Amino acid sequence: MSKGQKSFYRVMHGLSILFFILGLIASGFLIVIKLTNAADMIYSLVIGPLSITFTEGTTQGFSFTYLDLILLLVYIAIFLIMFWNVQVFFKNLKDEMLFIMENARAIRNVAFCVIFLAFFNHVPFYSLLNKLLPYLDTNQVEISLQISFDFGLLFTGLAILAVYQIFKEAVRIKEENDLTI
């Protein structure tokens, strides 16, 4: 393994750990907001190209429910699972362990997370937006919510699943070659 490859794997391993820690911090932040009933906050919600910011006092009386909290925590948990598996994969690559079953499982788990996100990606935000709509001044505008899934993420997840199948076969061939004299 070249020095450049090893440096790249080290950087990617560190970044995946950083994103994992940021996800844990975001989870804690959401729980604290829910437990303290921070209703006087300024809410900003971004869904794709749509961005809505509610100024202070506009959302008086609004608080998100435990269902919203659970949806957001599930959303963050999926990313945590994904980043943990990426971290495992790059840690093994850094340690020069490429074709092992642990790496194949990590690739499979990332694929399942991406496929799940294809269907679940905007659900927590649509739920919050649906609760925030009454606070908007929409006299001249009709707003409707449509939940859809992301074909790009679905295709990416399926492609990663195909890579998992190829990687699993490579692990099998490597183990077979290791037994051959």
Short mmCIF file of C-alpha atoms in Angstrom, two decimals:
data_model
loop_
_atom_site.label_atom_id
_atom_site.label_comp_id
_atom_site.label_asym_id
_atom_site.label_seq_id
_atom_site.Cartn_x
_atom_site.Cartn_y
_atom_site.Cartn_z
CA MET A 1 0.00 0.00 0.00
CA SER A 2 1.42 3.37 -0.97
CA LYS A 3 1.96 6.19 1.49
CA GLY A 4 -0.67 8.30 -0.32
CA GLN A 5 -3.30 5.57 -0.01
CA LYS A 6 -2.58 5.11 3.67
CA SER A 7 -2.86 8.89 4.24
CA PHE A 8 -6.17 8.97 2.35
CA TYR A 9 -7.56 6.10 4.45
CA ARG A 10 -6.41 7.83 7.63
CA VAL A 11 -8.14 11.09 6.61
CA MET A 12 -11.36 9.30 5.62
CA HIS A 13 -11.33 7.35 8.89
CA GLY A 14 -10.93 10.59 10.84
CA LEU A 15 -13.70 12.34 8.89
CA SER A 16 -16.13 9.48 9.46
CA ILE A 17 -15.43 9.62 13.20
CA LEU A 18 -15.94 13.40 13.12
CA PHE A 19 -19.32 13.06 11.37
CA PHE A 20 -20.32 10.34 13.84
CA ILE A 21 -19.54 12.67 16.76
CA LEU A 22 -21.42 15.55 15.11
CA GLY A 23 -24.44 13.27 14.73
CA LEU A 24 -24.33 12.42 18.43
CA ILE A 25 -24.13 16.12 19.29
CA ALA A 26 -27.12 16.87 17.02
CA SER A 27 -29.11 14.12 18.73
CA GLY A 28 -28.31 15.54 22.15
CA PHE A 29 -29.23 19.03 20.96
CA LEU A 30 -32.65 17.83 19.74
CA ILE A 31 -33.36 16.05 23.01
CA VAL A 32 -32.39 19.14 25.03
CA ILE A 33 -34.64 21.35 22.87
CA LYS A 34 -37.58 18.99 23.38
CA LEU A 35 -37.03 18.60 27.11
CA THR A 36 -36.66 22.35 27.70
CA ASN A 37 -39.69 23.22 25.51
CA ALA A 38 -37.72 25.88 23.64
CA ALA A 39 -40.75 27.48 21.99
CA ASP A 40 -39.25 30.96 21.76
CA MET A 41 -36.57 29.86 19.33
CA ILE A 42 -36.24 31.03 15.75
CA TYR A 43 -37.06 28.07 13.52
CA SER A 44 -35.45 27.61 10.13
CA LEU A 45 -36.49 24.63 8.05
CA VAL A 46 -34.76 23.60 4.83
CA ILE A 47 -36.19 20.92 2.56
CA GLY A 48 -34.28 20.65 -0.69
CA PRO A 49 -34.42 24.06 -2.36
CA LEU A 50 -37.17 25.32 -0.01
CA SER A 51 -36.03 27.33 3.00
CA ILE A 52 -38.43 28.84 5.53
CA THR A 53 -37.32 30.93 8.49
CA PHE A 54 -39.74 31.96 11.21
CA THR A 55 -38.72 35.06 13.10
CA GLU A 56 -38.97 35.37 16.85
CA GLY A 57 -42.55 35.52 18.11
CA THR A 58 -44.06 34.14 14.87
CA THR A 59 -44.23 30.60 16.22
CA GLN A 60 -45.61 31.47 19.64
CA GLY A 61 -47.19 28.35 21.08
CA PHE A 62 -45.44 25.95 18.68
CA SER A 63 -43.51 22.98 19.98
CA PHE A 64 -42.59 19.82 18.24
CA THR A 65 -44.07 16.60 19.51
CA TYR A 66 -42.41 13.43 20.69
CA LEU A 67 -43.26 11.89 17.30
CA ASP A 68 -41.26 14.68 15.61
CA LEU A 69 -38.39 14.04 18.00
CA ILE A 70 -38.49 10.31 17.31
CA LEU A 71 -38.57 10.89 13.53
CA LEU A 72 -35.59 13.22 13.74
CA LEU A 73 -33.68 10.85 16.01
CA VAL A 74 -34.33 7.93 13.64
CA TYR A 75 -33.10 10.12 10.78
CA ILE A 76 -29.92 10.95 12.71
CA ALA A 77 -29.51 7.30 13.81
CA ILE A 78 -29.49 6.17 10.18
CA PHE A 79 -26.65 8.60 9.47
CA LEU A 80 -24.83 7.46 12.63
CA ILE A 81 -25.09 3.82 11.52
CA MET A 82 -23.86 4.78 8.07
CA PHE A 83 -20.90 6.82 9.36
CA TRP A 84 -19.98 4.11 11.86
CA ASN A 85 -19.81 1.54 9.05
CA VAL A 86 -17.77 3.89 6.86
CA GLN A 87 -15.43 4.38 9.82
CA VAL A 88 -15.07 0.59 10.24
CA PHE A 89 -14.35 0.18 6.52
CA PHE A 90 -11.65 2.89 6.40
CA LYS A 91 -10.10 1.72 9.68
CA ASN A 92 -9.67 -1.74 8.17
CA LEU A 93 -8.25 -0.27 4.96
CA LYS A 94 -5.83 1.84 7.01
CA ASP A 95 -4.75 -1.35 8.80
CA GLU A 96 -4.24 -3.02 5.38
CA MET A 97 -7.15 -5.43 5.80
CA LEU A 98 -9.03 -5.12 2.51
CA PHE A 99 -10.86 -8.31 1.57
CA ILE A 100 -12.43 -9.35 4.87
CA MET A 101 -16.06 -10.09 5.65
CA GLU A 102 -16.25 -7.18 8.11
CA ASN A 103 -15.65 -4.76 5.21
CA ALA A 104 -18.28 -6.51 3.08
CA ARG A 105 -20.82 -6.20 5.92
CA ALA A 106 -19.93 -2.53 6.37
CA ILE A 107 -20.58 -1.91 2.67
CA ARG A 108 -23.90 -3.79 2.90
CA ASN A 109 -24.98 -1.77 5.95
CA VAL A 110 -24.16 1.52 4.19
CA ALA A 111 -26.22 0.36 1.19
CA PHE A 112 -29.23 -0.43 3.38
CA CYS A 113 -28.93 2.97 5.10
CA VAL A 114 -28.85 4.79 1.76
CA ILE A 115 -31.84 2.81 0.46
CA PHE A 116 -33.76 3.57 3.66
CA LEU A 117 -32.91 7.27 3.29
CA ALA A 118 -34.28 7.21 -0.27
CA PHE A 119 -37.74 6.68 1.22
CA PHE A 120 -37.36 8.40 4.60
CA ASN A 121 -35.13 11.36 3.68
CA HIS A 122 -37.68 14.18 3.99
CA VAL A 123 -40.31 12.63 6.29
CA PRO A 124 -39.16 14.30 9.56
CA PHE A 125 -38.94 17.69 7.86
CA TYR A 126 -42.33 17.36 6.16
CA SER A 127 -43.82 16.46 9.53
CA LEU A 128 -42.38 19.63 11.09
CA LEU A 129 -43.32 21.75 8.10
CA ASN A 130 -46.90 20.48 8.27
CA LYS A 131 -47.07 21.68 11.89
CA LEU A 132 -45.46 25.03 11.03
CA LEU A 133 -47.76 25.82 8.08
CA PRO A 134 -50.48 27.43 10.26
CA TYR A 135 -47.89 30.00 11.39
CA LEU A 136 -47.24 31.13 7.80
CA ASP A 137 -49.12 34.05 6.28
CA THR A 138 -50.32 32.24 3.16
CA ASN A 139 -53.25 34.39 2.02
CA GLN A 140 -52.06 34.58 -1.60
CA VAL A 141 -50.25 31.24 -1.78
CA GLU A 142 -51.53 27.68 -1.75
CA ILE A 143 -49.10 25.23 -0.19
CA SER A 144 -49.42 21.48 -0.41
CA LEU A 145 -47.07 18.82 0.85
CA GLN A 146 -46.19 15.78 -1.21
CA ILE A 147 -43.96 13.09 0.16
CA SER A 148 -41.86 11.36 -2.46
CA PHE A 149 -38.72 9.30 -2.51
CA ASP A 150 -35.34 10.14 -3.94
CA PHE A 151 -34.54 8.08 -7.05
CA GLY A 152 -30.90 9.19 -6.87
CA LEU A 153 -30.45 7.80 -3.38
CA LEU A 154 -32.33 4.63 -4.32
CA PHE A 155 -30.09 4.07 -7.33
CA THR A 156 -26.98 4.84 -5.24
CA GLY A 157 -28.06 2.38 -2.56
CA LEU A 158 -28.69 -0.34 -5.13
CA ALA A 159 -25.29 0.35 -6.73
CA ILE A 160 -23.60 0.06 -3.32
CA LEU A 161 -25.50 -3.19 -2.77
CA ALA A 162 -24.07 -4.46 -6.08
CA VAL A 163 -20.58 -3.47 -4.89
CA TYR A 164 -21.29 -5.44 -1.70
CA GLN A 165 -22.08 -8.55 -3.75
CA ILE A 166 -18.84 -8.15 -5.74
CA PHE A 167 -16.86 -7.50 -2.54
CA LYS A 168 -18.39 -10.54 -0.85
CA GLU A 169 -17.32 -12.69 -3.81
CA ALA A 170 -13.81 -11.18 -3.63
CA VAL A 171 -13.63 -12.11 0.07
CA ARG A 172 -14.67 -15.68 -0.79
CA ILE A 173 -12.01 -15.92 -3.52
CA LYS A 174 -9.33 -14.47 -1.20
CA GLU A 175 -10.19 -16.95 1.55
CA GLU A 176 -10.06 -19.76 -1.00
CA ASN A 177 -6.66 -18.56 -2.25
CA ASP A 178 -5.34 -18.30 1.31
CA LEU A 179 -6.10 -22.02 1.79
CA THR A 180 -4.35 -22.95 -1.48
CA ILE A 181 -0.65 -23.72 -1.14
#
